[in-house]
Amino acid sequence: MRYSNYFIPTYKEVPSEAEVISHQLMLRAGMIRKLTSGIYTYLPAGLRSIKKVEDIIREEMNRAGAIELLMPAVQPGELWQESGRWEYYGRELLRFKDRHNRDTCLGPTHEEVITDLVRREIQSYKQMPINFYQIQTKFRDEIRPRFGLMRGREFIMKDAYSFDVDEEGANRSYEAMYEAYSRIFQRCGLRFRAVEADTGAIGGSYSHEFMVLAETGEDQMINCTKCDYAANLERAEIRGGDDRFEAGNTPMKPLEEVDTPDIKTVEEVTSFLGISEDQLIKTLIFVADDEVVAALVRGDQELNEAKLKNLLGAQMVELASPELVAEATGAPMGFAGPVGLKTKMVADLAIQGMRDFVTGGNRNDLHLKNVNLARDFSIDRFGDLRMITPKDSCPRCGEEIKFGRGIEVGHVFKLGTKYSQTLKALFLDEQGKERHIIMGCYGIGVGRTVAAAIEQNHDKDGIIFPIPISPFEVTILPLQMHDAAVVEAAEKTYRELLDHHIDVLMDDRDERAGVKFKDADLVGIPVRVTVGSRGAKEGQMEIKLRSESETMIVSIREASAIIEEKVKGLYDSLK
RNA sequence: CGGGGCGUGGCGCAGUCUGGUAGCGCACCUGCUUUGGGAGCAGGGUGUCGGAGGUUCAAAUCCUCUCGCCCCGACCA
């Protein structure tokens, strides 16, 4: 490709709208432009990167036995009503009516469509296992799009769906995808980690997120410093025993009412009563699929909504509105407590060992002291409901854990029969018995992968692309376009590299040397070849890697062979 | 949806408080010089000051409404 015949509009200045480095650099390097909030045009160089990631994904998916197809972006609401998600997916699902007034939506994910296809086409155990994937534009009407391609509303995603006859087969499919994902991100030059994750709105029973390690990441995760346990924050289990307190044999003190005028928050109550936060129980009122539920956690700990949802087996949990809290407890927000409360009650395990604690009194300006389990109230169900903290230890081995941040670039789920049940995807087994197909689903954010790679690979001058996903592998900079010797040497090398199928950008613009250097660094092309008047006269040119500071001087005659070696070496380093 | 901020030439911004004929840098066009790390000089073009309404002799500036964007939070593969 010749630069003069191409389009890479670079910026010298940082656009004010961009906060994170990958967003800034993608704008500055002329890779993307924003159309409106969360919606971007991929400019030619950006598209090249995207395509390279897609190609790597295709290769590895095909290698893992998955089959590519392409499903529609526009989907009938009817299907979503059938799966039940029309109601539960929330406002992220962009809905509208077509001219016949039919409910319609833009696909944020494709479980419904693929399951519909499979239930029509797959009847027999002989047709499985099978795994379909596509690389396609998704639309999710995110509450708050941000950080450029990191969280867009319209974005390119690879989604795959596996179909198996039994649990064992489903596990094999899951493992195959897990392996494929590891290879994909390895080849993209990313430092990543697979962590256990909650299943969220997609549903299902088991999942891993592939996290690219980055301080600017939106997701928090923990990992064990000793064993290989790693999980995202929502998922991270609490080690049994960490919260065990010795209740002791001292008798329980009598229940006592205390006036707490306008004292609501944990800090206010504890300082007013002169107690520590772990002597208090927070009573949080939730709505879980239309049912009001009270969830109890220790005052110094934080409730984990994902765990609450799982414990209740609910589709959706939401913190109750102040009006609903008043209705359920008989008191304004801030005075809820378990004693005398009529709603269903669940509690974190840490509550079990507590003795003589403080709770709200379900009356305005009232708290209760010396409250005790069993004597004063009972709990419908106990479970691990709280957020993990740095003080906790690894749930597997008990060693120290570490907190980190990451960017979620991929997610693999075991879906089980969630969708094959609601959408009635059945097959006949060897005995001629009708059974539900066992599913898995697997996603990769393609644009986000490029953004994450930039987040991990850049310096003050710009992007330092891992070669497999760089828009170009090599750029040639003839510094004096009016010097025939320079142009000739550059053209010769350019032709030779093209002949060897190297992706090379020839900067044939009539620009000053500084401009060409700055642009090459900004765009982050991994191998830079410089041809200058002095060198050309002596039959030499320079090779420099974007990731290194040394420059290598080679003869024009050998240049293309050495460049090819360099390119190969960069690829090999990511195997 | 709650809180905060911002909309002035393609980009980055000043001007708004205190109303008086819209400016700077970069970019762009022409010419000359320059030519290995975002050149210099000279000349030039570029704006319904996000939109609508109002106050005023006069509005980028004051008032009302509205649209959009960004950040924090809630929320979310």
XYZ file of C-alpha atoms (C1' of nucleotides) in Angstrom:
652
model
C 0.000 0.000 0.000
C 1.193 3.478 -0.860
C 0.516 6.135 1.756
C -0.201 8.730 -0.959
C -2.979 6.481 -2.158
C -4.281 5.614 1.288
C -6.065 7.343 4.158
C -4.629 7.605 7.659
C -5.729 10.967 9.055
C -3.567 11.453 12.163
C -3.919 14.068 14.888
C -1.103 15.844 16.643
C -3.312 16.813 19.531
C -5.283 14.618 21.888
C -9.024 14.910 21.206
C -10.688 16.202 24.338
C -13.381 13.533 24.371
C -10.940 10.667 24.852
C -10.032 9.689 28.379
C -8.208 6.367 28.133
C -5.021 5.848 26.160
C -6.361 3.314 23.671
C -9.218 5.624 22.738
C -6.873 8.599 22.386
C -4.415 6.671 20.257
C -7.041 5.104 18.021
C -8.387 8.568 17.258
C -4.944 10.121 16.853
C -3.640 7.282 14.684
C -6.602 7.649 12.329
C -8.122 4.241 13.123
C -11.611 5.250 14.215
C -13.958 8.232 14.173
C -17.036 8.690 16.295
C -20.410 9.061 14.639
C -22.378 9.428 17.867
C -22.158 8.194 21.441
C -20.789 4.641 21.454
C -20.951 4.289 17.666
C -17.816 4.443 15.523
C -16.658 4.306 11.944
C -13.644 2.051 11.445
C -11.255 3.958 9.206
C -9.068 1.942 6.811
C -6.164 1.389 9.208
C -8.494 0.520 12.084
C -10.404 -1.874 9.892
C -7.153 -3.594 8.935
C -6.444 -4.326 12.605
C -9.985 -5.527 13.147
C -9.728 -7.826 10.127
C -6.470 -9.279 11.370
C -8.023 -10.118 14.718
C -10.979 -11.640 12.874
C -8.652 -13.756 10.752
C -6.857 -15.091 13.819
C -10.218 -15.869 15.399
C -11.396 -17.658 12.243
C -8.253 -19.750 12.039
C -8.466 -20.859 15.647
C -12.218 -21.412 15.627
C -11.970 -23.495 12.488
C -9.061 -25.392 13.965
C -11.214 -26.131 17.032
C -13.899 -27.540 14.761
C -16.384 -24.685 14.841
C -18.297 -23.791 11.668
C -18.821 -20.245 10.457
C -22.235 -18.891 9.504
C -23.849 -15.466 9.633
C -27.098 -14.607 11.385
C -29.323 -11.545 11.037
C -28.820 -8.433 13.155
C -32.536 -7.660 13.074
C -34.583 -10.182 15.002
C -38.268 -10.818 15.682
C -39.427 -9.929 19.194
C -41.503 -13.090 19.136
C -38.417 -15.284 19.562
C -37.285 -13.258 22.535
C -40.723 -13.525 24.060
C -40.503 -17.269 23.631
C -37.158 -17.466 25.455
C -38.440 -15.133 28.137
C -35.703 -12.594 27.585
C -37.964 -10.001 25.952
C -38.969 -9.253 29.516
C -35.668 -9.775 31.300
C -32.983 -8.422 29.027
C -33.665 -4.837 29.972
C -33.237 -1.619 28.092
C -29.942 -2.722 26.595
C -32.056 -4.568 24.054
C -32.983 -1.997 21.428
C -36.609 -2.638 20.486
C -38.760 -1.145 17.811
C -41.746 -1.918 15.617
C -41.615 -2.657 11.927
C -44.214 -1.314 9.453
C -46.598 -4.117 10.345
C -46.318 -3.107 13.982
C -44.433 -6.284 14.851
C -42.094 -6.249 17.852
C -38.547 -6.243 16.531
C -35.109 -5.840 18.063
C -31.466 -5.461 17.178
C -29.544 -8.552 18.251
C -27.327 -7.968 21.287
C -26.454 -11.685 21.224
C -27.792 -14.641 19.266
C -28.839 -17.517 21.536
C -32.442 -17.206 20.366
C -31.689 -17.152 16.656
C -29.179 -19.988 16.708
C -31.382 -22.144 18.917
C -34.292 -21.524 16.561
C -32.123 -22.658 13.654
C -30.865 -25.721 15.474
C -34.284 -26.856 16.696
C -35.472 -26.866 13.088
C -32.404 -28.530 11.604
C -31.053 -30.883 14.263
C -33.138 -33.865 15.171
C -30.683 -36.635 15.943
C -27.753 -37.310 18.253
C -25.878 -38.222 15.072
C -25.790 -34.544 14.064
C -23.881 -33.533 17.187
C -21.605 -32.290 18.557
C -21.734 -29.169 16.461
C -20.508 -25.648 17.050
C -21.569 -22.641 14.965
C -19.912 -19.260 15.069
C -20.198 -15.906 13.394
C -18.367 -12.598 13.359
C -20.962 -9.919 13.271
C -22.041 -6.469 14.388
C -23.995 -6.448 17.616
C -26.033 -3.689 19.129
C -26.469 -3.140 22.840
C -27.988 0.092 24.003
C -25.501 0.517 26.828
C -26.499 2.771 29.673
C -23.192 4.540 29.404
C -20.939 3.860 26.457
C -17.355 4.921 27.089
C -13.700 4.653 26.248
C -14.089 4.372 22.476
C -14.234 0.784 21.257
C -13.920 -0.480 24.822
C -17.626 -0.142 25.525
C -19.488 0.818 22.410
C -23.146 0.341 21.629
C -22.528 -1.034 18.162
C -19.571 -3.390 18.106
C -18.137 -6.384 16.308
C -18.323 -9.649 18.165
C -17.426 -13.216 17.469
C -20.079 -15.427 19.003
C -20.106 -19.211 18.949
C -22.692 -21.704 20.143
C -22.058 -25.376 20.841
C -24.645 -28.152 20.858
C -24.051 -31.475 22.565
C -25.983 -34.579 23.479
C -24.714 -34.857 27.039
C -22.872 -33.086 29.823
C -19.618 -34.797 28.972
C -19.753 -33.651 25.374
C -20.664 -30.139 26.488
C -17.609 -30.096 28.726
C -15.415 -31.133 25.818
C -16.879 -28.354 23.673
C -16.252 -25.880 26.487
C -12.658 -27.038 26.887
C -12.059 -26.777 23.148
C -13.274 -23.176 23.155
C -11.269 -22.366 26.263
C -8.151 -23.647 24.507
C -8.979 -21.820 21.280
C -9.469 -18.566 23.192
C -6.151 -18.953 24.936
C -4.436 -19.381 21.569
C -6.289 -16.449 20.034
C -5.305 -13.982 22.732
C -1.783 -15.332 22.844
C -1.469 -14.736 19.115
C -2.858 -11.222 19.482
C 0.076 -10.431 21.750
C -2.026 -9.916 24.875
C -1.131 -10.563 28.491
C -4.338 -12.099 29.782
C -5.835 -14.397 32.376
C -8.948 -16.565 32.368
C -11.038 -15.994 35.483
C -14.163 -17.678 36.844
C -17.166 -15.480 36.281
C -20.822 -15.074 37.024
C -23.132 -15.797 34.120
C -25.190 -12.592 34.118
C -27.985 -11.974 31.635
C -26.818 -14.703 29.236
C -27.617 -17.253 31.876
C -26.221 -20.716 32.317
C -24.259 -22.439 34.961
C -20.538 -21.959 34.569
C -18.282 -19.515 32.864
C -14.849 -18.012 32.441
C -13.934 -14.501 31.407
C -10.759 -13.806 29.487
C -9.313 -10.704 31.048
C -6.591 -8.590 29.535
C -4.536 -7.248 32.402
C -4.764 -3.456 32.472
C -5.033 -0.892 35.240
C -7.575 1.046 33.190
C -9.812 -2.025 32.891
C -13.431 -1.708 33.923
C -13.542 -5.085 35.650
C -12.044 -6.065 38.945
C -10.755 -9.525 39.557
C -8.862 -11.455 42.171
C -6.317 -14.180 41.887
C -4.561 -16.425 44.335
C -0.872 -15.773 44.909
C -0.240 -19.488 45.224
C -2.695 -21.719 43.372
C -4.291 -20.944 40.005
C -7.642 -19.751 41.328
C -8.784 -16.532 39.654
C -12.245 -15.014 39.535
C -13.970 -11.768 38.862
C -15.245 -9.815 41.819
C -18.887 -10.832 41.407
C -17.997 -14.462 41.326
C -15.190 -14.715 43.881
C -16.257 -17.086 46.620
C -15.612 -16.510 50.290
C -13.506 -19.148 51.919
C -15.600 -21.159 54.366
C -14.437 -20.414 57.889
C -13.107 -16.935 57.231
C -16.170 -15.482 58.881
C -16.550 -17.963 61.731
C -16.752 -16.260 65.064
C -16.807 -17.985 68.357
C -20.145 -17.121 69.812
C -18.919 -18.320 73.188
C -20.991 -19.546 76.052
C -21.871 -16.220 77.587
C -25.624 -15.839 77.777
C -27.380 -13.632 75.259
C -28.191 -10.193 76.511
C -31.817 -9.080 76.543
C -33.121 -7.335 73.430
C -33.111 -3.585 73.842
C -34.630 -0.693 71.881
C -32.553 2.447 71.331
C -33.690 5.784 69.985
C -31.543 6.783 67.039
C -33.013 10.056 65.813
C -32.147 10.600 62.159
C -29.277 8.151 62.415
C -29.334 5.881 59.377
C -26.061 4.956 57.805
C -23.693 2.331 59.123
C -21.159 5.012 60.060
C -23.749 7.094 61.878
C -25.166 4.176 63.838
C -21.816 2.707 64.845
C -20.386 6.012 66.005
C -23.619 6.912 67.818
C -23.668 3.611 69.698
C -19.907 3.359 70.045
C -19.698 -0.063 68.383
C -17.632 -1.397 65.528
C -19.107 -2.056 62.093
C -18.909 -5.818 62.457
C -21.337 -5.688 65.390
C -24.058 -4.375 63.140
C -26.238 -6.074 60.564
C -27.337 -4.265 57.429
C -30.786 -5.196 56.192
C -31.131 -4.455 52.484
C -34.498 -4.653 50.817
C -34.553 -6.032 47.275
C -37.107 -6.879 44.669
C -36.355 -10.285 43.169
C -38.642 -11.087 40.230
C -41.471 -9.059 41.814
C -41.008 -10.582 45.273
C -39.740 -8.395 48.124
C -36.753 -9.975 49.854
C -34.585 -8.797 52.736
C -30.873 -9.576 52.505
C -28.699 -9.395 55.604
C -24.974 -8.743 55.642
C -22.562 -7.697 58.339
C -22.126 -3.929 58.655
C -18.506 -3.887 57.527
C -19.183 -6.068 54.493
C -20.699 -5.403 51.122
C -23.527 -7.335 49.538
C -22.829 -8.974 46.179
C -25.956 -8.731 44.034
C -24.879 -11.500 41.686
C -24.593 -13.896 44.603
C -27.973 -12.789 45.925
C -29.511 -13.430 42.542
C -27.985 -16.874 42.380
C -29.013 -17.823 45.911
C -32.604 -16.809 45.186
C -32.552 -18.402 41.752
C -34.016 -15.135 40.496
C -33.876 -13.741 36.977
C -33.481 -10.223 38.226
C -32.786 -8.483 41.536
C -33.066 -4.790 42.107
C -32.623 -2.611 45.181
C -36.094 -1.587 46.346
C -37.265 1.998 46.002
C -37.618 4.107 49.189
C -41.406 3.811 48.923
C -41.234 0.049 48.740
C -38.843 -0.082 51.682
C -41.298 1.979 53.723
C -44.123 -0.313 52.727
C -42.230 -3.503 53.533
C -40.637 -2.431 56.804
C -43.001 0.228 58.073
C -40.106 2.631 58.449
C -38.234 5.022 56.197
C -35.024 3.866 54.531
C -32.222 3.381 57.049
C -34.190 1.650 59.786
C -34.879 -1.769 58.306
C -34.145 -4.805 60.452
C -34.982 -8.500 60.556
C -36.940 -8.562 63.823
C -40.621 -8.791 63.041
C -40.069 -8.387 59.322
C -42.637 -10.272 57.262
C -40.731 -10.631 53.986
C -38.618 -13.530 52.883
C -35.175 -13.199 54.488
C -31.798 -14.430 53.348
C -28.496 -13.815 55.072
C -24.792 -14.009 54.501
C -22.970 -16.862 56.243
C -21.040 -14.409 58.400
C -24.265 -13.605 60.244
C -24.426 -17.116 61.665
C -21.741 -16.678 64.260
C -22.802 -13.245 65.454
C -24.015 -12.538 68.960
C -25.790 -9.533 70.502
C -25.715 -7.386 67.396
C -27.413 -4.182 66.306
C -30.095 -3.918 63.622
C -32.705 -1.445 62.443
C -35.983 -1.458 64.387
C -38.450 -1.167 61.493
C -39.696 2.070 62.998
C -38.568 5.623 62.345
C -35.570 6.625 64.495
C -35.300 3.229 66.176
C -32.578 0.582 66.281
C -32.357 -2.631 68.283
C -29.432 -3.759 70.419
C -28.497 -7.282 71.495
C -30.397 -8.874 68.650
C -29.801 -12.612 68.280
C -30.536 -15.169 65.626
C -33.157 -17.803 66.400
C -34.309 -16.054 69.561
C -35.401 -12.834 67.812
C -35.861 -13.780 64.162
C -35.219 -16.551 61.702
C -33.696 -16.662 58.272
C -35.165 -18.525 55.314
C -31.825 -19.256 53.784
C -28.134 -18.657 54.443
C -25.536 -18.365 51.737
C -22.364 -16.677 50.566
C -23.755 -13.243 49.776
C -20.931 -10.829 50.278
C -18.240 -9.252 48.187
C -14.730 -10.557 48.651
C -12.198 -8.167 50.224
C -8.395 -8.009 50.262
C -8.539 -9.401 53.814
C -10.085 -12.652 52.590
C -8.026 -15.636 51.575
C -8.163 -17.905 48.554
C -11.327 -20.030 48.617
C -9.412 -22.995 47.198
C -6.147 -23.098 49.086
C -6.447 -20.455 51.779
C -3.415 -18.468 50.681
C -3.253 -14.740 50.142
C -5.232 -13.235 47.261
C -4.412 -10.290 45.053
C -6.773 -7.754 43.462
C -6.278 -6.589 39.890
C -8.089 -4.905 37.060
C -8.746 -6.169 33.584
C -10.568 -5.708 30.323
C -12.948 -8.512 29.474
C -12.211 -9.510 25.884
C -13.789 -12.949 25.857
C -16.326 -14.962 27.779
C -17.119 -18.670 27.624
C -20.342 -20.072 29.117
C -21.816 -23.456 29.798
C -25.453 -22.813 29.132
C -26.832 -26.271 29.868
C -30.426 -26.549 28.713
C -31.564 -23.029 29.549
C -32.365 -22.152 25.938
C -33.103 -25.623 24.632
C -35.848 -25.823 27.252
C -37.481 -22.447 26.691
C -37.148 -22.748 22.921
C -37.759 -26.510 22.804
C -34.618 -27.650 21.037
C -34.864 -31.428 21.274
C -33.192 -34.428 19.702
C -33.579 -38.192 19.720
C -30.838 -40.158 21.458
C -29.616 -43.691 20.668
C -32.600 -45.116 22.488
C -35.009 -43.005 20.476
C -35.722 -40.959 23.566
C -36.370 -37.232 23.240
C -33.868 -35.051 25.107
C -32.869 -31.415 25.430
C -29.743 -30.311 23.614
C -26.945 -29.123 25.890
C -25.564 -25.774 24.880
C -22.561 -23.568 25.397
C -21.861 -20.071 24.154
C -18.619 -18.236 23.575
C -17.999 -14.561 22.788
C -15.063 -12.370 21.835
C -15.225 -8.587 21.530
C -13.206 -7.962 18.385
C -12.881 -4.178 18.622
C -12.302 -4.425 22.327
C -9.456 -6.843 21.698
C -7.730 -4.252 19.492
C -8.343 -1.543 22.113
C -7.035 -3.814 24.871
C -3.905 -4.579 22.851
C -3.222 -0.852 22.521
C -3.919 -0.333 26.203
C -1.133 -2.844 26.907
C 1.258 -1.872 24.122
C 2.060 1.818 23.752
C 4.566 4.488 24.734
C 4.641 8.270 24.698
C 4.994 8.317 20.896
C 2.055 6.082 20.123
C 0.949 2.518 19.612
C 3.386 -0.408 19.608
C 1.323 -2.989 17.757
C 1.886 -6.689 18.243
C 2.649 -7.645 14.658
C -0.249 -10.074 14.096
C -2.840 -7.333 14.597
C -0.972 -4.316 13.243
C -2.560 -2.595 10.224
C 0.771 -3.092 8.433
C 3.754 -5.270 9.236
C 6.386 -2.958 7.776
C 6.552 0.692 6.801
C 9.155 2.127 4.453
C 10.113 5.774 4.887
C 11.988 7.283 1.932
C 13.086 10.527 3.561
C 13.854 12.527 0.423
C 11.291 12.008 -2.283
C 13.264 14.187 -4.727
C 16.403 12.022 -4.411
C 16.216 9.405 -7.168
C 18.604 7.024 -5.355
C 16.435 7.099 -2.241
C 13.214 6.516 -4.125
C 14.753 3.744 -6.195
C 16.083 1.879 -3.153
C 12.763 2.258 -1.339
C 10.780 1.095 -4.372
C 13.014 -1.929 -4.858
C 12.558 -3.019 -1.263
C 8.837 -2.273 -1.432
C 8.406 -4.523 -4.484
C 10.436 -7.325 -2.982
C 8.446 -7.280 0.253
C 5.156 -7.248 -1.649
C 6.374 -10.208 -3.685
C 6.926 -12.050 -0.423
C 3.434 -11.170 0.821
C 4.614 -8.798 3.504
C 2.016 -6.210 4.497
C 3.962 -3.054 3.799
C 3.060 0.608 3.866
C 5.231 2.756 1.608
C 5.276 6.324 2.922
C 5.704 7.989 -0.470
C 4.240 11.293 0.683
C 6.262 14.402 -0.048
C 6.578 15.152 3.649
C 9.499 16.072 5.848
C 11.337 13.296 7.647
C 9.981 14.337 11.035
C 6.384 13.995 9.898
C 6.981 10.494 8.567
C 8.769 9.357 11.735
C 6.052 10.762 13.973
C 3.256 9.145 11.990
C 5.031 5.782 11.805
C 5.519 5.805 15.578
C 1.970 6.945 16.263
C 0.368 4.257 14.104
C 2.738 1.752 15.689
C 3.826 -0.305 12.706
C 6.245 -2.874 14.171
C 9.040 -2.710 11.583
C 10.291 0.600 10.222
C 12.625 0.847 7.243
C 14.289 4.206 6.697
C 15.932 5.212 3.431
C 17.920 8.458 3.480
C 20.162 10.254 0.990
C 23.421 9.497 2.796
C 22.657 5.826 3.236
C 21.291 5.348 -0.262
C 24.488 6.776 -1.689
C 26.454 4.134 0.201
C 23.989 1.407 -0.720
C 22.497 1.202 2.770
C 19.208 1.571 4.622
C 18.079 1.294 8.237
C 15.790 -1.136 9.997
C 14.279 -0.367 13.379
C 11.676 -2.192 15.420
C 8.984 -0.037 16.990
C 9.452 -1.954 20.245
C 13.200 -1.398 20.414
C 15.481 1.596 20.312
C 18.417 0.211 18.316
C 18.701 0.837 14.609
C 20.276 -1.704 12.296
C 22.084 -0.685 9.132
C 21.852 -3.106 6.218
C 22.778 -3.104 2.564
C 20.011 -2.332 0.120
C 20.700 -5.614 -1.607
C 20.042 -7.732 1.518
C 17.431 -5.474 3.065
C 14.253 -7.265 2.097
C 15.560 -10.654 3.242
C 16.568 -9.230 6.613
C 13.236 -7.421 6.988
C 11.449 -10.673 6.303
C 13.518 -12.324 9.028
C 12.589 -9.564 11.447
C 8.905 -9.956 10.637
C 9.117 -13.691 11.109
C 10.939 -13.238 14.397
C 8.173 -10.962 15.698
C 5.527 -13.548 14.847
C 7.566 -16.353 16.397
C 7.854 -14.453 19.658
C 4.073 -14.684 20.075
C 3.717 -18.397 19.513
C -31.881 7.834 35.715
C -28.951 11.005 39.764
C -24.522 14.322 40.173
C -20.759 17.331 37.580
C -18.675 19.558 33.149
C -18.606 21.144 28.074
C -20.765 22.781 23.077
C -17.054 29.195 19.512
C -13.640 27.428 11.726
C -11.425 20.374 10.394
C -8.674 19.734 15.603
C -7.174 21.981 20.477
C -8.731 26.291 22.971
C -9.404 31.912 24.643
C -13.372 35.354 24.768
C -18.976 34.658 28.631
C -18.150 36.850 35.176
C -18.513 42.904 33.650
C -23.355 42.884 26.545
C -20.591 47.026 22.072
C -19.002 44.557 14.536
C -15.443 36.915 16.882
C -9.865 35.723 18.211
C -5.213 32.400 19.059
C -2.363 27.818 17.954
C -2.456 23.611 14.773
C -4.445 22.019 10.139
C -5.799 23.762 5.002
C -4.596 26.823 0.073
C -0.577 29.993 -2.780
C 4.566 31.552 -3.169
C 9.688 31.559 -1.689
C 13.227 29.310 1.447
C 14.076 24.736 4.108
C 14.669 19.211 4.026
C 16.934 12.706 9.265
C 12.199 13.613 14.450
C 5.365 17.073 13.657
C 10.039 23.643 9.342
C 10.486 29.359 8.546
C 8.651 33.763 6.306
C 4.837 36.253 3.450
C -0.045 36.086 1.721
C -5.054 33.660 1.783
C -9.853 31.012 2.834
C -12.661 29.137 6.620
C -17.672 30.483 11.681
C -25.763 30.493 10.937
C -20.567 31.031 18.532
C -25.224 23.452 19.181
C -30.721 24.889 18.291
C -35.314 27.771 19.470
C -37.467 31.673 21.959
C -36.916 36.059 25.060
C -34.590 40.739 27.342
C -31.891 44.954 25.007
C -30.489 50.433 20.766
C -27.047 46.143 20.716
C -26.343 39.064 22.734
C -21.039 34.079 21.904
C -21.840 36.959 26.529
C -27.989 37.917 30.339
C -32.885 34.786 30.924
C -36.085 30.411 29.525
C -36.607 26.012 26.974
C -34.301 22.294 24.081
C -30.609 19.016 21.626
C -25.863 16.784 21.772
C -21.214 15.236 23.901
C -17.819 13.959 28.043
C -16.828 12.449 33.217
C -18.495 10.151 38.144
C -22.348 6.938 40.055
C -26.288 3.460 39.549
C -26.374 -0.576 35.730
C -24.193 -4.029 32.426
C -21.305 -9.924 27.973
